[in-house]
Backbone as numpy.savetxt, mean C-alpha at the origin, in Angstrom:
# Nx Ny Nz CAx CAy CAz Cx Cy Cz
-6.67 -7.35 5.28 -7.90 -7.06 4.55 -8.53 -8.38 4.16
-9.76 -8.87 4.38 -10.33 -9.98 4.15 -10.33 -9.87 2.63
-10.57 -11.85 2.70 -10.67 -12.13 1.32 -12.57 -11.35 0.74
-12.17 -11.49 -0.55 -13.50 -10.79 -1.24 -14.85 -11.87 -0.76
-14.13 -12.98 -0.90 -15.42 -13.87 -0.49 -15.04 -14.42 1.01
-15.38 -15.52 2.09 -14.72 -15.76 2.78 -16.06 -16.64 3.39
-15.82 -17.60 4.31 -16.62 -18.43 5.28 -16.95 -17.67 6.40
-16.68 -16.66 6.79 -17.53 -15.98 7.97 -18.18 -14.65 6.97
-19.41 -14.96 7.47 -20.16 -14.51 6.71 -20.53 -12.62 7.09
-19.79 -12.95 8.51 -19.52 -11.14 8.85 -19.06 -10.39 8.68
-17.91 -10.60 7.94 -16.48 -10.76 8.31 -16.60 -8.68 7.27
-17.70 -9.04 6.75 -17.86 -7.35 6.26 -17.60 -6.65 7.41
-18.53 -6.85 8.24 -18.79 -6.07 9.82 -17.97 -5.55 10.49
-17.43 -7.08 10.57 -16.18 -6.99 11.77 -14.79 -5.98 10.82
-14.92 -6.06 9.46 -13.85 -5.15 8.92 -13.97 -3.64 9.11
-15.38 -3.63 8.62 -16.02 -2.04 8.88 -15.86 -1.29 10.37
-15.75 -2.15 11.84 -16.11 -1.85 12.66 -14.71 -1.59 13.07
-13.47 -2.41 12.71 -11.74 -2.68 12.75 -11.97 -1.01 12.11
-12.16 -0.96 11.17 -11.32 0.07 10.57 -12.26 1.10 10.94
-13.61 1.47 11.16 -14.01 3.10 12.05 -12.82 3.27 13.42
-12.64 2.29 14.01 -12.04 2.60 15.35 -10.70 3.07 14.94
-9.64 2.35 13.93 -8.44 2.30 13.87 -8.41 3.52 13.28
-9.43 4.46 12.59 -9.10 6.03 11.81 -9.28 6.79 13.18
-9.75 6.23 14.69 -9.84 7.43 15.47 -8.66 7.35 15.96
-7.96 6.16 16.44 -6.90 5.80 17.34 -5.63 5.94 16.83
-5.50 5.63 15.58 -4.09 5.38 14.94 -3.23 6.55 14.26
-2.58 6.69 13.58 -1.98 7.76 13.02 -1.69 7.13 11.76
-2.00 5.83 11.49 -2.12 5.25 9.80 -2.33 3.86 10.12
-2.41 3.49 8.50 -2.45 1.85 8.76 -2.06 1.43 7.30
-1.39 0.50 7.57 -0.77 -0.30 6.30 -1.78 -1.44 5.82
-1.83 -1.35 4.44 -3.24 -2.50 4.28 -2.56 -3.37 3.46
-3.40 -4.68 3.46 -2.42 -5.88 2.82 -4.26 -6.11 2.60
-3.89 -6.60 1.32 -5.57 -7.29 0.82 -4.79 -8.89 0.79
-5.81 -9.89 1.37 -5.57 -11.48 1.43 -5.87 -11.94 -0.45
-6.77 -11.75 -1.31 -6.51 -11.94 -2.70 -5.35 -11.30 -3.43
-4.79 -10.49 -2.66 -3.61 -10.10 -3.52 -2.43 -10.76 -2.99
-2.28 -10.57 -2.04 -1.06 -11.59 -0.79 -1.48 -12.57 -1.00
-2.57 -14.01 -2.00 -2.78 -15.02 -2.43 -2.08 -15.35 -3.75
-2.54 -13.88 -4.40 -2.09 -14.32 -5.71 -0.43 -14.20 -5.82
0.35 -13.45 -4.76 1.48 -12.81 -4.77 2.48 -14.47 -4.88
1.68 -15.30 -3.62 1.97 -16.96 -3.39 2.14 -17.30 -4.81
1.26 -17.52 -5.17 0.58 -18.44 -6.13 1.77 -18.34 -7.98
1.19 -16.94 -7.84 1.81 -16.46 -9.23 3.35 -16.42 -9.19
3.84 -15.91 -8.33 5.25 -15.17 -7.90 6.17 -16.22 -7.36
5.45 -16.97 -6.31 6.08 -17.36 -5.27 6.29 -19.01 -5.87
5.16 -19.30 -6.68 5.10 -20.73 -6.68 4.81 -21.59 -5.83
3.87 -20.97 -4.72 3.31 -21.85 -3.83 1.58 -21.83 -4.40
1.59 -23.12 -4.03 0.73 -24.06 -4.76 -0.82 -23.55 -3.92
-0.88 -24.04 -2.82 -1.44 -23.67 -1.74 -1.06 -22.79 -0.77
-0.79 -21.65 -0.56 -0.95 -21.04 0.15 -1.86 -20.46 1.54
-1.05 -20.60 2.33 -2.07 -20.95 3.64 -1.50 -18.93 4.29
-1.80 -19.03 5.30 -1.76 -17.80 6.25 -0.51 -17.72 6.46
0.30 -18.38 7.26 2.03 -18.67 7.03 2.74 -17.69 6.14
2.02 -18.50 4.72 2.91 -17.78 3.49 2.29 -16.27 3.18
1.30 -15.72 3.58 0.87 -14.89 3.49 1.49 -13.82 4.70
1.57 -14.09 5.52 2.18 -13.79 7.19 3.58 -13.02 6.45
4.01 -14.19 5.64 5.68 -14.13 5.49 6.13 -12.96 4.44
5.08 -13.03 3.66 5.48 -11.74 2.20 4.67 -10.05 2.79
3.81 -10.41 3.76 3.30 -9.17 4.49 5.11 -9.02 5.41
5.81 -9.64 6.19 6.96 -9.30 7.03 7.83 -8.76 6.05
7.92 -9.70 5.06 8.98 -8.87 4.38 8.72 -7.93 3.14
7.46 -7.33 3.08 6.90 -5.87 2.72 7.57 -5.06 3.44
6.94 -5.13 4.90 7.26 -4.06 6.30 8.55 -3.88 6.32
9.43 -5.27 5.90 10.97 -4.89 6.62 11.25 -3.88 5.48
10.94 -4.16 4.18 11.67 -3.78 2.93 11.42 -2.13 2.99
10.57 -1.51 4.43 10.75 -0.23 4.45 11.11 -0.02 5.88
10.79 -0.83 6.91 11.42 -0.61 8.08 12.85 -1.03 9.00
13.26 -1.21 8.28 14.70 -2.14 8.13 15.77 -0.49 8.02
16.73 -0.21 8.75 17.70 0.35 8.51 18.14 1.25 7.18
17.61 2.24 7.00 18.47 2.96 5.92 18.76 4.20 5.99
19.59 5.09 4.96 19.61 6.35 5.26 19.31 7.14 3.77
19.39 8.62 4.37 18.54 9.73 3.37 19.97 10.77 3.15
19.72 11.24 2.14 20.80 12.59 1.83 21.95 12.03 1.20
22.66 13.37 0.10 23.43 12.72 -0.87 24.86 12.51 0.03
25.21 14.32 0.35 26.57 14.68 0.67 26.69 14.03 2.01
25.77 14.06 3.27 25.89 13.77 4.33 24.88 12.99 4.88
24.92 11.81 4.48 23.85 10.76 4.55 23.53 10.95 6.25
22.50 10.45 6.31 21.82 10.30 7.71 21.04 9.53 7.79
20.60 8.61 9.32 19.85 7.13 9.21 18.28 7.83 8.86
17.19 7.08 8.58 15.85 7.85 8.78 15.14 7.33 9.59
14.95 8.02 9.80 14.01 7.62 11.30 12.63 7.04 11.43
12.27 6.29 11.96 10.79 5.65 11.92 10.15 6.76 11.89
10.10 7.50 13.08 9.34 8.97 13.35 9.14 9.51 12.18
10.15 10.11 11.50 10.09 10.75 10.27 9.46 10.04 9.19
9.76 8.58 9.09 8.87 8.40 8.29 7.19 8.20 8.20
7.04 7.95 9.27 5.59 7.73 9.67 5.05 9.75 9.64
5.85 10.39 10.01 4.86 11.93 9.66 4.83 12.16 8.32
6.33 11.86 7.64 6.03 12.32 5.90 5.00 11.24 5.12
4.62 10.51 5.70 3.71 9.43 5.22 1.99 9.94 5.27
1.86 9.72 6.70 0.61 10.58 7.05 0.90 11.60 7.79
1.03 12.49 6.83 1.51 14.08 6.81 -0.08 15.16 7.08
-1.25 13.92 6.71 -2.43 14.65 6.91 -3.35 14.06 7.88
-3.80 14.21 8.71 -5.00 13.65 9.82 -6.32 12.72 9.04
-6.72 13.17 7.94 -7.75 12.58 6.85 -7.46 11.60 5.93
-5.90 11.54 6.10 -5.73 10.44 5.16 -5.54 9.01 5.62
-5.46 8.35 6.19 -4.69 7.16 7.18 -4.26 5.65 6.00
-4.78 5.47 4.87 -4.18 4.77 4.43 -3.06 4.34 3.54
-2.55 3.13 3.84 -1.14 3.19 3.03 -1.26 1.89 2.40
-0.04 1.96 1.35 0.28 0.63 0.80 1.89 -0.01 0.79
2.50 -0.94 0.63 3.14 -0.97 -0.01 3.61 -2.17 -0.98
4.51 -1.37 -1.97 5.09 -2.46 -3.29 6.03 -2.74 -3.06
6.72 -3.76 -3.74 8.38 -4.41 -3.45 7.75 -4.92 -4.64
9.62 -4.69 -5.58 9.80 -5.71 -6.58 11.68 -6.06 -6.35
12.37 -6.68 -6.43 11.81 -8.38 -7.22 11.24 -9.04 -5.89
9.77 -9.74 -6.63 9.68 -10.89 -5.76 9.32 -12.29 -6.53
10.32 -13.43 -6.65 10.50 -15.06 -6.98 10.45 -15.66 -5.79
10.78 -17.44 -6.39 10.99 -18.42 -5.52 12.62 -17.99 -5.21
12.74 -18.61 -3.65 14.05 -17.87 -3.28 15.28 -18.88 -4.00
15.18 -20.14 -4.84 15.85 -20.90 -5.52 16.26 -20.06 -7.31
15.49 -18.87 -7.39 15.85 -18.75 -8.74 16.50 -16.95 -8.50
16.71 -16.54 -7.28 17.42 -15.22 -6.97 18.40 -15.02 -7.44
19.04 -16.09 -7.28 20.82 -15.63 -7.16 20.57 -15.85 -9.06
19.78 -16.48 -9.84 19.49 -15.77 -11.18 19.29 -14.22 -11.79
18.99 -13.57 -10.58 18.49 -12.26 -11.15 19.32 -11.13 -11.41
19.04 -10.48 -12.34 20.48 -9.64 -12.70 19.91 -8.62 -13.21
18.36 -8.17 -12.44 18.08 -6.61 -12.20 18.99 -5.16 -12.24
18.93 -4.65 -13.06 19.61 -3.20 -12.80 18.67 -1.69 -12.03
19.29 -0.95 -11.66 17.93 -0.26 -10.80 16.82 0.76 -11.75
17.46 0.70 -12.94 16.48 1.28 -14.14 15.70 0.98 -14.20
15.66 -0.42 -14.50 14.53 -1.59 -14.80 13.81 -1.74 -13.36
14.23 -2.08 -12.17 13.53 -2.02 -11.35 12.72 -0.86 -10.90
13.34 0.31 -11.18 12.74 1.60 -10.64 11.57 1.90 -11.74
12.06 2.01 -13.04 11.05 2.06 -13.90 9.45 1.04 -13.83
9.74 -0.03 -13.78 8.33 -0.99 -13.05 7.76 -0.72 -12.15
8.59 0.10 -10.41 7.92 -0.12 -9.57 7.12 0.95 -9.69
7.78 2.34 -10.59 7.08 3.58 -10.33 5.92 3.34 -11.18
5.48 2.38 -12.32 4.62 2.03 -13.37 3.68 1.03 -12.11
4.01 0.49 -11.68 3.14 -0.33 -10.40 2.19 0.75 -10.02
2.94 1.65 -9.18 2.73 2.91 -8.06 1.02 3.68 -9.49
2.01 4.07 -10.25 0.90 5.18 -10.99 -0.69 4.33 -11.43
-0.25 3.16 -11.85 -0.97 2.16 -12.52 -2.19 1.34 -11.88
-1.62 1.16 -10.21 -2.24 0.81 -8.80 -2.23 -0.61 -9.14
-1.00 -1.27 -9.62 -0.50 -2.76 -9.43 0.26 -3.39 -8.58
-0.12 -4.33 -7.99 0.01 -4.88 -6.59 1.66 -5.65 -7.68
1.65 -5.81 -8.60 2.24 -7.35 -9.06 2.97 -6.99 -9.68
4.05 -6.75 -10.25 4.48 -6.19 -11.74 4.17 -6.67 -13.07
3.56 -8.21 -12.90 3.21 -8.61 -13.81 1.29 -8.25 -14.39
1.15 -7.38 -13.68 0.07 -7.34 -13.64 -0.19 -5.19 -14.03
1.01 -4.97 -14.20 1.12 -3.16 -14.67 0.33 -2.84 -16.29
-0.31 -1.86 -16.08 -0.90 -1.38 -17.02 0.36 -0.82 -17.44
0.30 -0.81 -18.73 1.85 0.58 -19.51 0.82 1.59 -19.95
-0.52 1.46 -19.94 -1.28 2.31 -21.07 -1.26 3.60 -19.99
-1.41 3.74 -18.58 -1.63 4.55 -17.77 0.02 5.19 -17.86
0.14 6.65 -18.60 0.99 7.55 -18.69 0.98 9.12 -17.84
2.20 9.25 -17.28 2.34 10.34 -16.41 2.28 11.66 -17.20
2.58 11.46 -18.53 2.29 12.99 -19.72 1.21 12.61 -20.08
0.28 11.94 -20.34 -0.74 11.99 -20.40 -1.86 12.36 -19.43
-1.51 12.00 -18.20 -2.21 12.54 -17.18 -3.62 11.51 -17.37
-4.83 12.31 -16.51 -5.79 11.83 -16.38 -6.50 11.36 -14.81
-7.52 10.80 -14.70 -7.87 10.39 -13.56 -7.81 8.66 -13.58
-6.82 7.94 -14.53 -6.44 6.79 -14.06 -5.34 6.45 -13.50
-4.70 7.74 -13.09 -3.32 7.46 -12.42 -3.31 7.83 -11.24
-2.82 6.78 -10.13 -3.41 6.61 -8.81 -2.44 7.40 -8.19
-3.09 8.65 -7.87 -2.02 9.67 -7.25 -1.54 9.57 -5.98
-1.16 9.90 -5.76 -0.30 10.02 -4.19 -0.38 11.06 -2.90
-0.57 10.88 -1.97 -0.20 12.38 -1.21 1.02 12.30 -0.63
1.25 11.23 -0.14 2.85 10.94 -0.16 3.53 9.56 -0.44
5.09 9.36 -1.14 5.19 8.35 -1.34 7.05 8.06 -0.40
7.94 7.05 -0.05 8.81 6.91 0.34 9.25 5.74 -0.19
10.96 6.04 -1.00 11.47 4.87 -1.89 12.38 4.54 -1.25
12.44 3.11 -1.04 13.71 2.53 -0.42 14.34 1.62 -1.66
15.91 1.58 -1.90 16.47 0.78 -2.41 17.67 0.46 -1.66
17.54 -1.37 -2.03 18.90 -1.97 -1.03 19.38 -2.21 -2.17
20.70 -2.53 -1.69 21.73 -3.17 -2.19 22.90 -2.99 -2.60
23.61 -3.39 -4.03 24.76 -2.66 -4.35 24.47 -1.61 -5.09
25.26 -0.50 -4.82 25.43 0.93 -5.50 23.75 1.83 -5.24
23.44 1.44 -4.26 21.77 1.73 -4.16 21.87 3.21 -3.92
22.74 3.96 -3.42 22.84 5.15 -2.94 22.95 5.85 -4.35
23.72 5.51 -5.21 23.36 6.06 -7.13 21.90 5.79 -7.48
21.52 5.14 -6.95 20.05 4.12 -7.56 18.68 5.66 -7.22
19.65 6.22 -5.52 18.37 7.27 -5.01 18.67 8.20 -6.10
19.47 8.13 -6.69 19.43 9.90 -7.31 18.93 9.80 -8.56
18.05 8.82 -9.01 17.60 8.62 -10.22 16.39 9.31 -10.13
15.89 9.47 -11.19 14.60 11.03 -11.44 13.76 10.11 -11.08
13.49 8.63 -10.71 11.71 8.30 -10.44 11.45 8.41 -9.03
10.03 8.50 -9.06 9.29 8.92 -8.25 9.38 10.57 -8.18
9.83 11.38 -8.53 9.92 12.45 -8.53 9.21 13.53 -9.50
8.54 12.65 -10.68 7.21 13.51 -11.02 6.05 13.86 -10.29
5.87 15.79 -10.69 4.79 16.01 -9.72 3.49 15.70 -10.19
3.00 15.33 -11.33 2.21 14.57 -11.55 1.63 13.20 -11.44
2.17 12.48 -10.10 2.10 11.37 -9.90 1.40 11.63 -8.15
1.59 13.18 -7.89 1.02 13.74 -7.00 -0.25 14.60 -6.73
-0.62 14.51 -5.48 -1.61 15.37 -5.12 -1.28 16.95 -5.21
-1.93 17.47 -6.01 -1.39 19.42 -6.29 -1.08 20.18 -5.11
-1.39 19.78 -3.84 -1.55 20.79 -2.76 -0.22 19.61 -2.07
0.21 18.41 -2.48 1.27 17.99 -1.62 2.43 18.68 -1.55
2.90 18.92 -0.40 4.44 19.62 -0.38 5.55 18.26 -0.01
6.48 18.60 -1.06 7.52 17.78 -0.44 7.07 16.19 -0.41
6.35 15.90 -1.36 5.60 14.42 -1.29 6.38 13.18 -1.56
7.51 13.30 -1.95 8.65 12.04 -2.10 10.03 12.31 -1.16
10.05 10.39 -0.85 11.61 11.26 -0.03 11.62 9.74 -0.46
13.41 9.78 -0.78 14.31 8.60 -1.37 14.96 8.05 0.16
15.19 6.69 0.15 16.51 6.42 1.20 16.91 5.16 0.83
18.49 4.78 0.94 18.96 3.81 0.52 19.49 3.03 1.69
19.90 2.10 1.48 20.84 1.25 1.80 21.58 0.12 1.26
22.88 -0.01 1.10 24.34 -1.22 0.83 23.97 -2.62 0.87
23.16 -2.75 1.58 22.69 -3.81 2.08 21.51 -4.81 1.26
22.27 -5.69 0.86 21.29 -6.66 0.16 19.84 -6.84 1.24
18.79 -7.41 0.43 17.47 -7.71 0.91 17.05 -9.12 0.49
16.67 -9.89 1.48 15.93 -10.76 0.92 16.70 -11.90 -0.28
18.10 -11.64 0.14 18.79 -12.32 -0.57 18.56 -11.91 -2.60
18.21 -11.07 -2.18 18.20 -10.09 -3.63 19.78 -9.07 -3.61
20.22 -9.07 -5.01 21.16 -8.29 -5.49 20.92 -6.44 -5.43
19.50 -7.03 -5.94 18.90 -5.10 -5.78 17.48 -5.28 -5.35
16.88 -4.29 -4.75 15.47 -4.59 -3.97 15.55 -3.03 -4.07
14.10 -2.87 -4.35 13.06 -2.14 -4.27 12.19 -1.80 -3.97
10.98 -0.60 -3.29 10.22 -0.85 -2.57 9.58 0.97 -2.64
8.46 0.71 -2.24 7.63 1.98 -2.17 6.77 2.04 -1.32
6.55 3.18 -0.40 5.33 2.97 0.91 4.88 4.29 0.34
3.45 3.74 0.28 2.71 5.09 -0.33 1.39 5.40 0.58
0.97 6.74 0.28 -0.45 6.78 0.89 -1.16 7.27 -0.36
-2.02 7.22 -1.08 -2.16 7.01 -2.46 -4.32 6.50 -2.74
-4.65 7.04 -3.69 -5.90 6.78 -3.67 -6.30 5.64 -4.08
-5.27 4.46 -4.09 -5.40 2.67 -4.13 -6.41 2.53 -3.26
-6.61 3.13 -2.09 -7.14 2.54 -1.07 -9.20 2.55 -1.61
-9.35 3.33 -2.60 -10.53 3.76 -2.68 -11.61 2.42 -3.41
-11.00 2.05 -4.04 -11.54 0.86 -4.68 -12.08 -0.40 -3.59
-11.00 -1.00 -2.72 -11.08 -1.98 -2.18 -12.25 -1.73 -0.98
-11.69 -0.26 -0.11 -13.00 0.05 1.01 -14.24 1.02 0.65
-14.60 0.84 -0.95 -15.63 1.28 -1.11 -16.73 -0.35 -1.87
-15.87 -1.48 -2.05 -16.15 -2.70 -2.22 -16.44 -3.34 -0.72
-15.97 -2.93 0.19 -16.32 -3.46 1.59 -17.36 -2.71 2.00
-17.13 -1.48 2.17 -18.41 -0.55 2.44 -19.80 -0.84 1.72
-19.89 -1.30 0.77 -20.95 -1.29 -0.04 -21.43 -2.73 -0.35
-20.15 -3.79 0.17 -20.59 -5.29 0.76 -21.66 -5.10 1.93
-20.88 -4.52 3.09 -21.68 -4.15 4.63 -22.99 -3.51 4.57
-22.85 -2.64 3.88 -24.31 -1.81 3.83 -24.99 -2.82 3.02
-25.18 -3.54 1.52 -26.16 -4.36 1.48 -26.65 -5.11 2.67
-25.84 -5.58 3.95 -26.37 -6.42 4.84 -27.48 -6.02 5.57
-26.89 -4.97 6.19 -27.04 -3.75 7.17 -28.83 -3.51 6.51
-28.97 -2.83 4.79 -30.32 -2.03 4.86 -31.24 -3.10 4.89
-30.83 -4.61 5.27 -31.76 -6.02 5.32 -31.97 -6.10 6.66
-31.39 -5.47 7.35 -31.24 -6.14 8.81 -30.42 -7.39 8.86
-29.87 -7.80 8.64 -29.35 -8.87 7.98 -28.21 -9.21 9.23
-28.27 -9.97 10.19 -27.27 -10.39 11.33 -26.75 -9.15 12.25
-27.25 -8.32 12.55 -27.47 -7.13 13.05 -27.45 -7.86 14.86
-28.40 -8.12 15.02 -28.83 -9.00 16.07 -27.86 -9.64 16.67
-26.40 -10.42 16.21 -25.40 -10.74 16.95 -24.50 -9.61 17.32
-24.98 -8.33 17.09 -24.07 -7.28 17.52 -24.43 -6.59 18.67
-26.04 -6.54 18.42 -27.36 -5.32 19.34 -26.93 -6.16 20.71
-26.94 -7.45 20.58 -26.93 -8.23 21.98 -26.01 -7.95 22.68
-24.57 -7.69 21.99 -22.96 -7.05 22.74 -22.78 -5.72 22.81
-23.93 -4.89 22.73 -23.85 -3.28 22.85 -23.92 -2.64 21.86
-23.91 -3.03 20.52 -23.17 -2.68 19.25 -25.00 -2.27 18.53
-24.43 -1.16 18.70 -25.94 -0.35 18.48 -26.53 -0.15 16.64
-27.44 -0.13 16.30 -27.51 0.49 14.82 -27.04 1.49 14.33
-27.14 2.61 15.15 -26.68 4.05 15.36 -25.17 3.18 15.37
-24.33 3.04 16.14 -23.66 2.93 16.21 -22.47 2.19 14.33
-23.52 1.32 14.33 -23.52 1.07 12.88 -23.60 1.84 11.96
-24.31 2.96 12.13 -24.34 4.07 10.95 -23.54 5.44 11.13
-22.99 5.00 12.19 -22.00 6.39 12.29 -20.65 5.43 11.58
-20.14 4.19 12.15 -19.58 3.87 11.08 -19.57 3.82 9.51
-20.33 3.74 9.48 -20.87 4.03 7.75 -20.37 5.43 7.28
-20.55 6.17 7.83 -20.53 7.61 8.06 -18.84 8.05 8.11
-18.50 7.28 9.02 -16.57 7.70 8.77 -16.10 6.89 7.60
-16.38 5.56 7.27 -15.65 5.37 6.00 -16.27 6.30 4.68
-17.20 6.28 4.98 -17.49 7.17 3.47 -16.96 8.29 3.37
-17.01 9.13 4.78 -16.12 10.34 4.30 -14.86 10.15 4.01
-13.97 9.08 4.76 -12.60 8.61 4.29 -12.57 8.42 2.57
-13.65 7.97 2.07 -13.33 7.25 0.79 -13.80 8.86 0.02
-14.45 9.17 0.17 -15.05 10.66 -0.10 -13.58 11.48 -0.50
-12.90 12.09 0.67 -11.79 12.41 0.95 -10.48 12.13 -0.03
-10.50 10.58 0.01 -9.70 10.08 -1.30 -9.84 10.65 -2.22
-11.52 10.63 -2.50 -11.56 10.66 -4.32 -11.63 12.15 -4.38
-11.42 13.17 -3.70 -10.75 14.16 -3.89 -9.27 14.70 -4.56
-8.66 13.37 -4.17 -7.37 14.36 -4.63 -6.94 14.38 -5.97
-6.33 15.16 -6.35 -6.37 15.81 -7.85 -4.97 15.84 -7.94
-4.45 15.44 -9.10 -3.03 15.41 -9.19 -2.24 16.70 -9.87
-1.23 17.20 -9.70 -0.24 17.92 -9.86 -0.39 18.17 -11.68
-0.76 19.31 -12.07 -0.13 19.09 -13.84 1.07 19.33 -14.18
């Protein structure tokens, strides 16, 4: 996801035009915003400057921290399957976007310091998830699941992975499992899976892949970047010349809004 500001001055366009195609072709998409994967460096990481590299590197080990080896079920564990997870994810044709959180994330010199228990971790990440915080340091507490409301960023589906030691006790803990953290019409909208296996040179690791109405904020800030250009005519002309029609431009317009439309539909579970 481009930065909010950036030196190519298209770079609205070319996002708008990435993402009409990728809702016809794909079956989801995982979004990483570049100001948040900046600040993740910066704040977290203790990198000073952060270039694409370091950004490259905390997007890989997002992905692994859910695509990496684990399994599901208490009595008779079983591996989970990419397949499976990618349908309970986008379980709906209208929805295609996802996110995901991981906590702990430090400099890898102050890890073998950390002495996380999965309470504390589970309790933050699910306060991340409801709250729509990229950071943990950055969680609202005021946004409450008994309180309800329309500031808690619901879900249509979410999938928890925890590594490490005793992680398989860690799945049977009650979070993520309020239905108020859900869409009312979701069935079956959480599924837990663990694995033994340290992460990232972490003791305990945590992680959440959600599809969730986060997404509504950021591509209705792009959408509404592009269209200021667009009702100017505004660089139009380096597109018309490569085929890239107006029409063509406004039918894009036309699928993200109903995408974002769509989002701000869903209504959470009481």
């Amino acid at each position: 996801w481009p930065y909010s500001s950036g030196d190519v001055i298209v770079q609205d366009y070319n996002s708008i035009l990435t993402l009409s195609h990728l809702l016809k072709v794909s079956d989801g998409m995982v979004v990483f915003e570049n100001d948040l994967l900046n600040k993740t460096a910066t704040q977290l990481l203790n990198i000073n400057s952060p270039g694409f590299k370091d950004m490259n590197s905390i997007i890989a080990r997002d992905l692994s921290s859910v695509f990496l080896p684990a399994f599901v079920g208490d009595t008779k564990p079983r591996p989970f399957r990419f397949h499976d997870l990618v349908v309970h994810i986008f379980n709906h044709c209208g929805y295609k976007f996802s996110t995901i959180r991981r906590i702990p994330q430090a400099p890898q010199a102050s890890k073998k310091y950390n002495t996380y228990n999965w309470k504390y971790l589970l309790k933050h990440l699910q306060q991340m998830q409801i709250s729509n915080a990229y950071m943990e340091e950055k969680i609202n507490w005021h946004v409450s699941l008994r309180r309800g409301g329309p500031s808690i960023n619901t879900s249509l589906a979410t999938a928890l992975f925890v590594r490490g030691g005793d992680a398989k006790n860690a799945a049977r803990l009650e979070h993520f499992s309020h239905r108020p953290m859900f869409a009312s019409w979701a069935f079956e909208p959480t599924v837990k899976a663990y694995s033994m296996e340290q992460f990232d040179g972490n003791h305990r690791t945590a992680a959440v892949w959600s599809n969730s109405k986060s997404i509504i904020e950021p591509l209705d800030r792009l959408v509404a970047s592009a269209w200021s250009k667009f009702s100017t005519d505004a660089y139009t002309h380096h597109y018309v010349k490569h085929g890239v029609t107006k029409q063509h431009f406004q039918r894009v317009f036309g699928n993200l809004e109903q995408a974002i439309g769509d989002y701000q539909k869903i209504g959470a579970s009481k």
